[in-house]
Amino acid sequence: MSMAITLNNGFKMPIVGLGVWRMEGKSIKDLLTTAIKIGYRHFDCAADYRNETEVGEAFKEAFQTGLVKREDIFVTTKLWNSDHGHVLEACKDSMQKLQLDYLDLYLVHFPVATKHTGVGTTDSALDENGELEIDTTISLETTWHAMEELVSLGLVRSIGISNYDIFLTRDCLAYSKVKPAVNQIETHPYFQRESLVKFCQKHGICVTAHTPIGGAAANTEWFGSVSCLDDPVIKGLAEKYKKTAAQVVLKWGIQRNTVVIPKSSKVERLKENFEVGDFELTKEDMELVKSVDRKHRTNVPAKFWGVDLFA
């Protein structure tokens, strides 16, 4: 299954990707090699995940052994909040760690600049009250123009935004010379964000759903959130289609024309998440899933930042 969405600049992005958030050290190489063998061709990284070096080693080995060619995979990484004033250096730092000579997609990870802590350190500096040190001297417009420069330099094929709401996305469209190709946001059946998704799609911005199955165990553990995988409606549909709850939720995401990047460190889950090409949810069932929306954000960085940027 290698379905792809064509971005507003003509590049193609595989509709199912693998998020590498919270993947640790040595196991990364095995996991990514397995994922490539299963058929994954889209990998979602970030400087803030602090594993770009390990991911880069895995790619290098995959290229050297002929498992896959560079042009066959789509690699995304992200500019961390503390590097908004150092976009070029941060991008080059990520590329060096990933051992790539171009990126398929580079995203502004969050719409906020924070105190610079050194390129690639991805720290979230807190003040004496334990609150995030927000930098009020760098506008998102300035950051975006530096992102556009990466395209001119040929370092990056596509640029985009992440965790931007309608207002900030609209603003970005107004000041951009190179339009954002993607807005990566948390969205899943418990956090559907229909207005934001529709706004982006209407204006030619592809929506990538991070946390597309609601974060499951990871976000419950970190943020105390509730997963939609236990929802009776979702479970009922899983029985009806003889699929797992996760497969139903991913298929729902795909049928909304969003790219989905589930994260998993379990081989059987990697397979399961990728095998969603052989069934289709009916219009009625798509509507049924609409009814379970709880407006429930499961990824809550405020827990670490002492300030809720999404309030």
PDB file of C-alpha atoms in Angstrom, residues 66-310:
ATOM      1  CA  GLY A  66      20.310  -1.515  -1.133  1.00  0.00           C
ATOM      2  CA  LEU A  67      17.176  -2.057   0.971  1.00  0.00           C
ATOM      3  CA  VAL A  68      15.877   1.266  -0.295  1.00  0.00           C
ATOM      4  CA  LYS A  69      17.127   4.294  -2.253  1.00  0.00           C
ATOM      5  CA  ARG A  70      17.178   7.856  -0.892  1.00  0.00           C
ATOM      6  CA  GLU A  71      14.632   8.993  -3.483  1.00  0.00           C
ATOM      7  CA  ASP A  72      12.242   6.203  -2.430  1.00  0.00           C
ATOM      8  CA  ILE A  73      11.759   7.563   1.076  1.00  0.00           C
ATOM      9  CA  PHE A  74      10.104  10.722   2.337  1.00  0.00           C
ATOM     10  CA  VAL A  75      11.793  12.215   5.393  1.00  0.00           C
ATOM     11  CA  THR A  76      10.332  14.976   7.535  1.00  0.00           C
ATOM     12  CA  THR A  77      12.073  16.705  10.395  1.00  0.00           C
ATOM     13  CA  LYS A  78      11.270  19.809  12.416  1.00  0.00           C
ATOM     14  CA  LEU A  79      12.727  23.099  13.626  1.00  0.00           C
ATOM     15  CA  TRP A  80      12.636  23.282  17.418  1.00  0.00           C
ATOM     16  CA  ASN A  81      11.237  26.315  19.275  1.00  0.00           C
ATOM     17  CA  SER A  82      14.645  27.417  20.559  1.00  0.00           C
ATOM     18  CA  ASP A  83      16.083  27.615  17.024  1.00  0.00           C
ATOM     19  CA  HIS A  84      13.642  30.050  15.376  1.00  0.00           C
ATOM     20  CA  GLY A  85      16.432  32.616  15.079  1.00  0.00           C
ATOM     21  CA  HIS A  86      18.832  30.007  13.669  1.00  0.00           C
ATOM     22  CA  VAL A  87      16.824  28.234  10.982  1.00  0.00           C
ATOM     23  CA  LEU A  88      19.625  27.532   8.505  1.00  0.00           C
ATOM     24  CA  GLU A  89      22.022  26.197  11.153  1.00  0.00           C
ATOM     25  CA  ALA A  90      19.307  24.085  12.776  1.00  0.00           C
ATOM     26  CA  CYS A  91      18.282  22.599   9.443  1.00  0.00           C
ATOM     27  CA  LYS A  92      21.889  21.776   8.553  1.00  0.00           C
ATOM     28  CA  ASP A  93      22.398  20.255  12.009  1.00  0.00           C
ATOM     29  CA  SER A  94      19.400  17.954  11.484  1.00  0.00           C
ATOM     30  CA  MET A  95      20.549  17.029   7.977  1.00  0.00           C
ATOM     31  CA  GLN A  96      24.016  16.195   9.246  1.00  0.00           C
ATOM     32  CA  LYS A  97      22.611  13.972  11.990  1.00  0.00           C
ATOM     33  CA  LEU A  98      20.224  12.282   9.556  1.00  0.00           C
ATOM     34  CA  GLN A  99      23.100  11.984   7.031  1.00  0.00           C
ATOM     35  CA  LEU A 100      20.898  13.321   4.233  1.00  0.00           C
ATOM     36  CA  ASP A 101      21.767  15.883   1.583  1.00  0.00           C
ATOM     37  CA  TYR A 102      18.190  17.120   1.309  1.00  0.00           C
ATOM     38  CA  LEU A 103      14.997  16.903   3.367  1.00  0.00           C
ATOM     39  CA  ASP A 104      11.627  16.131   1.834  1.00  0.00           C
ATOM     40  CA  LEU A 105       9.810  18.266   4.393  1.00  0.00           C
ATOM     41  CA  TYR A 106      10.919  20.651   7.125  1.00  0.00           C
ATOM     42  CA  LEU A 107       8.325  21.905   9.601  1.00  0.00           C
ATOM     43  CA  VAL A 108       8.153  24.671  12.185  1.00  0.00           C
ATOM     44  CA  HIS A 109       7.474  22.333  15.141  1.00  0.00           C
ATOM     45  CA  PHE A 110       5.419  24.798  17.217  1.00  0.00           C
ATOM     46  CA  PRO A 111       4.293  28.344  16.476  1.00  0.00           C
ATOM     47  CA  VAL A 112       6.430  29.819  19.243  1.00  0.00           C
ATOM     48  CA  ALA A 113      10.038  30.977  19.517  1.00  0.00           C
ATOM     49  CA  THR A 114      11.699  30.260  22.849  1.00  0.00           C
ATOM     50  CA  LYS A 115      15.030  31.209  24.371  1.00  0.00           C
ATOM     51  CA  HIS A 116      17.914  29.990  22.186  1.00  0.00           C
ATOM     52  CA  THR A 117      19.910  27.299  23.975  1.00  0.00           C
ATOM     53  CA  GLY A 118      22.383  26.402  21.211  1.00  0.00           C
ATOM     54  CA  VAL A 119      21.615  24.866  17.809  1.00  0.00           C
ATOM     55  CA  GLY A 120      20.331  21.313  18.042  1.00  0.00           C
ATOM     56  CA  THR A 121      20.058  21.263  21.845  1.00  0.00           C
ATOM     57  CA  THR A 122      16.239  21.481  21.701  1.00  0.00           C
ATOM     58  CA  ASP A 123      15.947  22.621  25.282  1.00  0.00           C
ATOM     59  CA  SER A 124      12.841  24.301  26.647  1.00  0.00           C
ATOM     60  CA  ALA A 125      14.353  26.920  28.928  1.00  0.00           C
ATOM     61  CA  LEU A 126      12.140  27.711  31.913  1.00  0.00           C
ATOM     62  CA  ASP A 127      12.234  30.867  34.036  1.00  0.00           C
ATOM     63  CA  GLU A 128      12.399  30.990  37.842  1.00  0.00           C
ATOM     64  CA  ASN A 129       8.651  30.315  37.992  1.00  0.00           C
ATOM     65  CA  GLY A 130       9.042  27.145  35.931  1.00  0.00           C
ATOM     66  CA  GLU A 131       7.400  28.813  32.935  1.00  0.00           C
ATOM     67  CA  LEU A 132       8.595  28.615  29.337  1.00  0.00           C
ATOM     68  CA  GLU A 133      10.991  31.415  28.300  1.00  0.00           C
ATOM     69  CA  ILE A 134       9.177  32.744  25.232  1.00  0.00           C
ATOM     70  CA  ASP A 135      11.211  34.941  22.882  1.00  0.00           C
ATOM     71  CA  THR A 136       9.125  37.967  21.878  1.00  0.00           C
ATOM     72  CA  THR A 137      11.673  39.334  19.412  1.00  0.00           C
ATOM     73  CA  ILE A 138      11.234  36.812  16.584  1.00  0.00           C
ATOM     74  CA  SER A 139       7.978  36.757  14.637  1.00  0.00           C
ATOM     75  CA  LEU A 140       6.651  33.655  12.927  1.00  0.00           C
ATOM     76  CA  GLU A 141       6.863  35.634   9.702  1.00  0.00           C
ATOM     77  CA  THR A 142      10.627  36.044  10.158  1.00  0.00           C
ATOM     78  CA  THR A 143      10.929  32.326  10.888  1.00  0.00           C
ATOM     79  CA  TRP A 144       8.892  31.482   7.793  1.00  0.00           C
ATOM     80  CA  HIS A 145      11.026  33.620   5.468  1.00  0.00           C
ATOM     81  CA  ALA A 146      14.094  31.782   6.801  1.00  0.00           C
ATOM     82  CA  MET A 147      12.293  28.490   6.022  1.00  0.00           C
ATOM     83  CA  GLU A 148      11.649  29.718   2.453  1.00  0.00           C
ATOM     84  CA  GLU A 149      15.358  30.362   2.085  1.00  0.00           C
ATOM     85  CA  LEU A 150      15.993  26.626   2.697  1.00  0.00           C
ATOM     86  CA  VAL A 151      13.900  25.856  -0.388  1.00  0.00           C
ATOM     87  CA  SER A 152      15.869  28.394  -2.467  1.00  0.00           C
ATOM     88  CA  LEU A 153      19.109  26.772  -1.303  1.00  0.00           C
ATOM     89  CA  GLY A 154      17.875  23.326  -2.332  1.00  0.00           C
ATOM     90  CA  LEU A 155      18.256  21.890   1.171  1.00  0.00           C
ATOM     91  CA  VAL A 156      14.553  21.234   1.571  1.00  0.00           C
ATOM     92  CA  ARG A 157      11.921  20.273  -1.005  1.00  0.00           C
ATOM     93  CA  SER A 158       8.848  21.283   0.972  1.00  0.00           C
ATOM     94  CA  ILE A 159       8.287  23.424   4.050  1.00  0.00           C
ATOM     95  CA  GLY A 160       5.367  23.444   6.411  1.00  0.00           C
ATOM     96  CA  ILE A 161       3.995  24.258   9.808  1.00  0.00           C
ATOM     97  CA  SER A 162       2.954  22.206  12.795  1.00  0.00           C
ATOM     98  CA  ASN A 163       0.505  22.794  15.636  1.00  0.00           C
ATOM     99  CA  TYR A 164      -0.778  26.006  13.974  1.00  0.00           C
ATOM    100  CA  ASP A 165      -4.429  26.977  14.486  1.00  0.00           C
ATOM    101  CA  ILE A 166      -6.656  28.618  11.856  1.00  0.00           C
ATOM    102  CA  PHE A 167      -5.517  32.167  12.740  1.00  0.00           C
ATOM    103  CA  LEU A 168      -1.798  31.407  12.520  1.00  0.00           C
ATOM    104  CA  THR A 169      -2.265  29.303   9.372  1.00  0.00           C
ATOM    105  CA  ARG A 170      -4.198  32.131   7.728  1.00  0.00           C
ATOM    106  CA  ASP A 171      -1.431  34.543   8.684  1.00  0.00           C
ATOM    107  CA  CYS A 172       1.209  32.255   7.220  1.00  0.00           C
ATOM    108  CA  LEU A 173      -0.718  32.096   3.935  1.00  0.00           C
ATOM    109  CA  ALA A 174      -0.787  35.916   3.878  1.00  0.00           C
ATOM    110  CA  TYR A 175       2.939  36.511   4.337  1.00  0.00           C
ATOM    111  CA  SER A 176       4.348  33.441   2.577  1.00  0.00           C
ATOM    112  CA  LYS A 177       6.019  33.483  -0.825  1.00  0.00           C
ATOM    113  CA  VAL A 178       6.351  29.702  -0.599  1.00  0.00           C
ATOM    114  CA  LYS A 179       3.030  28.417   0.765  1.00  0.00           C
ATOM    115  CA  PRO A 180       3.157  25.882   3.587  1.00  0.00           C
ATOM    116  CA  ALA A 181       2.722  22.426   2.035  1.00  0.00           C
ATOM    117  CA  VAL A 182       1.646  20.780   5.286  1.00  0.00           C
ATOM    118  CA  ASN A 183       0.194  21.576   8.702  1.00  0.00           C
ATOM    119  CA  GLN A 184       0.926  18.732  11.103  1.00  0.00           C
ATOM    120  CA  ILE A 185      -1.569  18.749  13.971  1.00  0.00           C
ATOM    121  CA  GLU A 186      -2.963  16.421  16.577  1.00  0.00           C
ATOM    122  CA  THR A 187      -6.201  15.026  15.220  1.00  0.00           C
ATOM    123  CA  HIS A 188      -8.029  11.757  15.847  1.00  0.00           C
ATOM    124  CA  PRO A 189     -11.650  10.729  16.577  1.00  0.00           C
ATOM    125  CA  TYR A 190     -11.570  12.310  20.055  1.00  0.00           C
ATOM    126  CA  PHE A 191     -10.040  15.537  18.690  1.00  0.00           C
ATOM    127  CA  GLN A 192     -11.435  15.957  15.182  1.00  0.00           C
ATOM    128  CA  ARG A 193     -10.885  19.692  14.637  1.00  0.00           C
ATOM    129  CA  GLU A 194     -13.095  19.666  11.567  1.00  0.00           C
ATOM    130  CA  SER A 195     -12.874  23.451  11.012  1.00  0.00           C
ATOM    131  CA  LEU A 196      -9.072  23.527  11.071  1.00  0.00           C
ATOM    132  CA  VAL A 197      -8.757  20.448   8.849  1.00  0.00           C
ATOM    133  CA  LYS A 198     -11.232  21.856   6.323  1.00  0.00           C
ATOM    134  CA  PHE A 199      -9.601  25.309   6.346  1.00  0.00           C
ATOM    135  CA  CYS A 200      -6.171  23.853   5.584  1.00  0.00           C
ATOM    136  CA  GLN A 201      -7.472  21.563   2.865  1.00  0.00           C
ATOM    137  CA  LYS A 202      -9.502  24.341   1.276  1.00  0.00           C
ATOM    138  CA  HIS A 203      -6.319  26.399   0.978  1.00  0.00           C
ATOM    139  CA  GLY A 204      -4.177  23.607  -0.431  1.00  0.00           C
ATOM    140  CA  ILE A 205      -2.370  22.713   2.781  1.00  0.00           C
ATOM    141  CA  CYS A 206      -2.134  18.976   3.424  1.00  0.00           C
ATOM    142  CA  VAL A 207      -3.016  18.013   6.999  1.00  0.00           C
ATOM    143  CA  THR A 208      -0.806  15.423   8.654  1.00  0.00           C
ATOM    144  CA  ALA A 209      -2.366  13.857  11.741  1.00  0.00           C
ATOM    145  CA  HIS A 210       0.186  13.319  14.473  1.00  0.00           C
ATOM    146  CA  THR A 211      -1.116  11.180  17.326  1.00  0.00           C
ATOM    147  CA  PRO A 212      -3.639   9.755  14.786  1.00  0.00           C
ATOM    148  CA  ILE A 213      -4.816   7.010  17.128  1.00  0.00           C
ATOM    149  CA  GLY A 214      -5.008   9.318  20.113  1.00  0.00           C
ATOM    150  CA  GLY A 215      -1.623   8.633  21.624  1.00  0.00           C
ATOM    151  CA  ALA A 216      -2.775   5.386  23.240  1.00  0.00           C
ATOM    152  CA  ALA A 217      -0.508   4.201  26.076  1.00  0.00           C
ATOM    153  CA  ALA A 218       2.243   6.792  25.622  1.00  0.00           C
ATOM    154  CA  ASN A 219       0.040   9.831  26.126  1.00  0.00           C
ATOM    155  CA  THR A 220      -1.934   8.189  28.905  1.00  0.00           C
ATOM    156  CA  GLU A 221       1.348   7.662  30.716  1.00  0.00           C
ATOM    157  CA  TRP A 222       2.777  11.147  30.013  1.00  0.00           C
ATOM    158  CA  PHE A 223      -0.326  13.311  30.026  1.00  0.00           C
ATOM    159  CA  GLY A 224      -3.056  11.217  31.663  1.00  0.00           C
ATOM    160  CA  SER A 225      -5.141  11.363  28.496  1.00  0.00           C
ATOM    161  CA  VAL A 226      -7.927   9.087  27.271  1.00  0.00           C
ATOM    162  CA  SER A 227      -7.539   6.998  24.091  1.00  0.00           C
ATOM    163  CA  CYS A 228     -10.279   6.656  21.493  1.00  0.00           C
ATOM    164  CA  LEU A 229      -9.215   3.039  20.885  1.00  0.00           C
ATOM    165  CA  ASP A 230     -11.352   1.988  23.850  1.00  0.00           C
ATOM    166  CA  ASP A 231     -14.422   3.806  22.562  1.00  0.00           C
ATOM    167  CA  PRO A 232     -17.448   1.472  22.144  1.00  0.00           C
ATOM    168  CA  VAL A 233     -18.292   3.007  18.743  1.00  0.00           C
ATOM    169  CA  ILE A 234     -14.758   2.400  17.452  1.00  0.00           C
ATOM    170  CA  LYS A 235     -14.712  -1.105  18.943  1.00  0.00           C
ATOM    171  CA  GLY A 236     -18.045  -1.842  17.275  1.00  0.00           C
ATOM    172  CA  LEU A 237     -16.696  -0.763  13.889  1.00  0.00           C
ATOM    173  CA  ALA A 238     -13.565  -2.866  14.409  1.00  0.00           C
ATOM    174  CA  GLU A 239     -15.807  -5.916  14.885  1.00  0.00           C
ATOM    175  CA  LYS A 240     -17.937  -5.005  11.878  1.00  0.00           C
ATOM    176  CA  TYR A 241     -14.929  -4.669   9.517  1.00  0.00           C
ATOM    177  CA  LYS A 242     -12.940  -7.463  11.210  1.00  0.00           C
ATOM    178  CA  LYS A 243     -10.091  -5.013  11.802  1.00  0.00           C
ATOM    179  CA  THR A 244      -8.406  -3.662  14.920  1.00  0.00           C
ATOM    180  CA  ALA A 245      -9.604  -0.418  16.526  1.00  0.00           C
ATOM    181  CA  ALA A 246      -6.336   1.243  15.448  1.00  0.00           C
ATOM    182  CA  GLN A 247      -6.863   0.195  11.816  1.00  0.00           C
ATOM    183  CA  VAL A 248     -10.385   1.640  11.841  1.00  0.00           C
ATOM    184  CA  VAL A 249      -9.129   4.929  13.298  1.00  0.00           C
ATOM    185  CA  LEU A 250      -6.257   5.185  10.796  1.00  0.00           C
ATOM    186  CA  LYS A 251      -8.594   4.412   7.912  1.00  0.00           C
ATOM    187  CA  TRP A 252     -10.955   7.145   9.140  1.00  0.00           C
ATOM    188  CA  GLY A 253      -7.994   9.547   9.091  1.00  0.00           C
ATOM    189  CA  ILE A 254      -7.020   8.519   5.565  1.00  0.00           C
ATOM    190  CA  GLN A 255     -10.596   8.867   4.309  1.00  0.00           C
ATOM    191  CA  ARG A 256     -10.595  12.437   5.651  1.00  0.00           C
ATOM    192  CA  ASN A 257      -7.659  13.005   3.272  1.00  0.00           C
ATOM    193  CA  THR A 258      -5.219  13.436   6.116  1.00  0.00           C
ATOM    194  CA  VAL A 259      -1.776  11.827   6.181  1.00  0.00           C
ATOM    195  CA  VAL A 260      -1.388   9.594   9.249  1.00  0.00           C
ATOM    196  CA  ILE A 261       1.880   8.951  11.087  1.00  0.00           C
ATOM    197  CA  PRO A 262       1.222   6.402  13.827  1.00  0.00           C
ATOM    198  CA  LYS A 263       4.109   5.651  16.165  1.00  0.00           C
ATOM    199  CA  SER A 264       4.882   2.155  17.327  1.00  0.00           C
ATOM    200  CA  SER A 265       7.832   0.210  18.657  1.00  0.00           C
ATOM    201  CA  LYS A 266       6.123  -3.176  18.294  1.00  0.00           C
ATOM    202  CA  VAL A 267       6.646  -5.081  15.063  1.00  0.00           C
ATOM    203  CA  GLU A 268       3.129  -6.549  14.939  1.00  0.00           C
ATOM    204  CA  ARG A 269       1.704  -3.033  15.413  1.00  0.00           C
ATOM    205  CA  LEU A 270       3.958  -1.643  12.675  1.00  0.00           C
ATOM    206  CA  LYS A 271       2.468  -4.217  10.299  1.00  0.00           C
ATOM    207  CA  GLU A 272      -1.080  -3.683  11.491  1.00  0.00           C
ATOM    208  CA  ASN A 273      -0.879   0.125  11.170  1.00  0.00           C
ATOM    209  CA  PHE A 274       0.426  -0.177   7.625  1.00  0.00           C
ATOM    210  CA  GLU A 275      -2.179  -2.679   6.454  1.00  0.00           C
ATOM    211  CA  VAL A 276      -5.168  -0.407   6.034  1.00  0.00           C
ATOM    212  CA  GLY A 277      -5.495  -0.461   2.252  1.00  0.00           C
ATOM    213  CA  ASP A 278      -7.916  -3.326   1.837  1.00  0.00           C
ATOM    214  CA  PHE A 279     -11.124  -1.915   3.314  1.00  0.00           C
ATOM    215  CA  GLU A 280     -13.239   1.217   3.188  1.00  0.00           C
ATOM    216  CA  LEU A 281     -15.487   2.783   5.831  1.00  0.00           C
ATOM    217  CA  THR A 282     -18.974   3.588   4.546  1.00  0.00           C
ATOM    218  CA  LYS A 283     -20.251   7.166   4.537  1.00  0.00           C
ATOM    219  CA  GLU A 284     -22.560   6.218   7.430  1.00  0.00           C
ATOM    220  CA  ASP A 285     -19.654   4.863   9.457  1.00  0.00           C
ATOM    221  CA  MET A 286     -17.568   7.975   8.746  1.00  0.00           C
ATOM    222  CA  GLU A 287     -20.530   9.967  10.147  1.00  0.00           C
ATOM    223  CA  LEU A 288     -20.752   7.611  13.113  1.00  0.00           C
ATOM    224  CA  VAL A 289     -17.115   8.324  14.005  1.00  0.00           C
ATOM    225  CA  LYS A 290     -17.950  12.052  13.850  1.00  0.00           C
ATOM    226  CA  SER A 291     -20.272  11.506  16.805  1.00  0.00           C
ATOM    227  CA  VAL A 292     -17.496  10.441  19.194  1.00  0.00           C
ATOM    228  CA  ASP A 293     -15.563  13.760  19.111  1.00  0.00           C
ATOM    229  CA  ARG A 294     -14.692  14.921  22.648  1.00  0.00           C
ATOM    230  CA  LYS A 295     -12.461  17.875  21.738  1.00  0.00           C
ATOM    231  CA  HIS A 296      -9.869  16.033  23.800  1.00  0.00           C
ATOM    232  CA  ARG A 297      -6.221  16.961  23.221  1.00  0.00           C
ATOM    233  CA  THR A 298      -3.982  14.101  24.357  1.00  0.00           C
ATOM    234  CA  ASN A 299      -0.581  15.697  23.691  1.00  0.00           C
ATOM    235  CA  VAL A 300      -0.231  18.417  26.304  1.00  0.00           C
ATOM    236  CA  PRO A 301       3.210  20.056  26.348  1.00  0.00           C
ATOM    237  CA  ALA A 302       1.960  22.524  28.988  1.00  0.00           C
ATOM    238  CA  LYS A 303       2.795  19.751  31.431  1.00  0.00           C
ATOM    239  CA  PHE A 304       6.486  20.447  30.766  1.00  0.00           C
ATOM    240  CA  TRP A 305       6.280  24.131  29.867  1.00  0.00           C
ATOM    241  CA  GLY A 306       4.321  25.505  32.817  1.00  0.00           C
ATOM    242  CA  VAL A 307       2.272  27.520  30.320  1.00  0.00           C
ATOM    243  CA  ASP A 308      -0.594  26.341  28.134  1.00  0.00           C
ATOM    244  CA  LEU A 309      -0.016  27.703  24.640  1.00  0.00           C
ATOM    245  CA  PHE A 310      -3.243  26.113  23.429  1.00  0.00           C
TER     246      PHE A 310
END
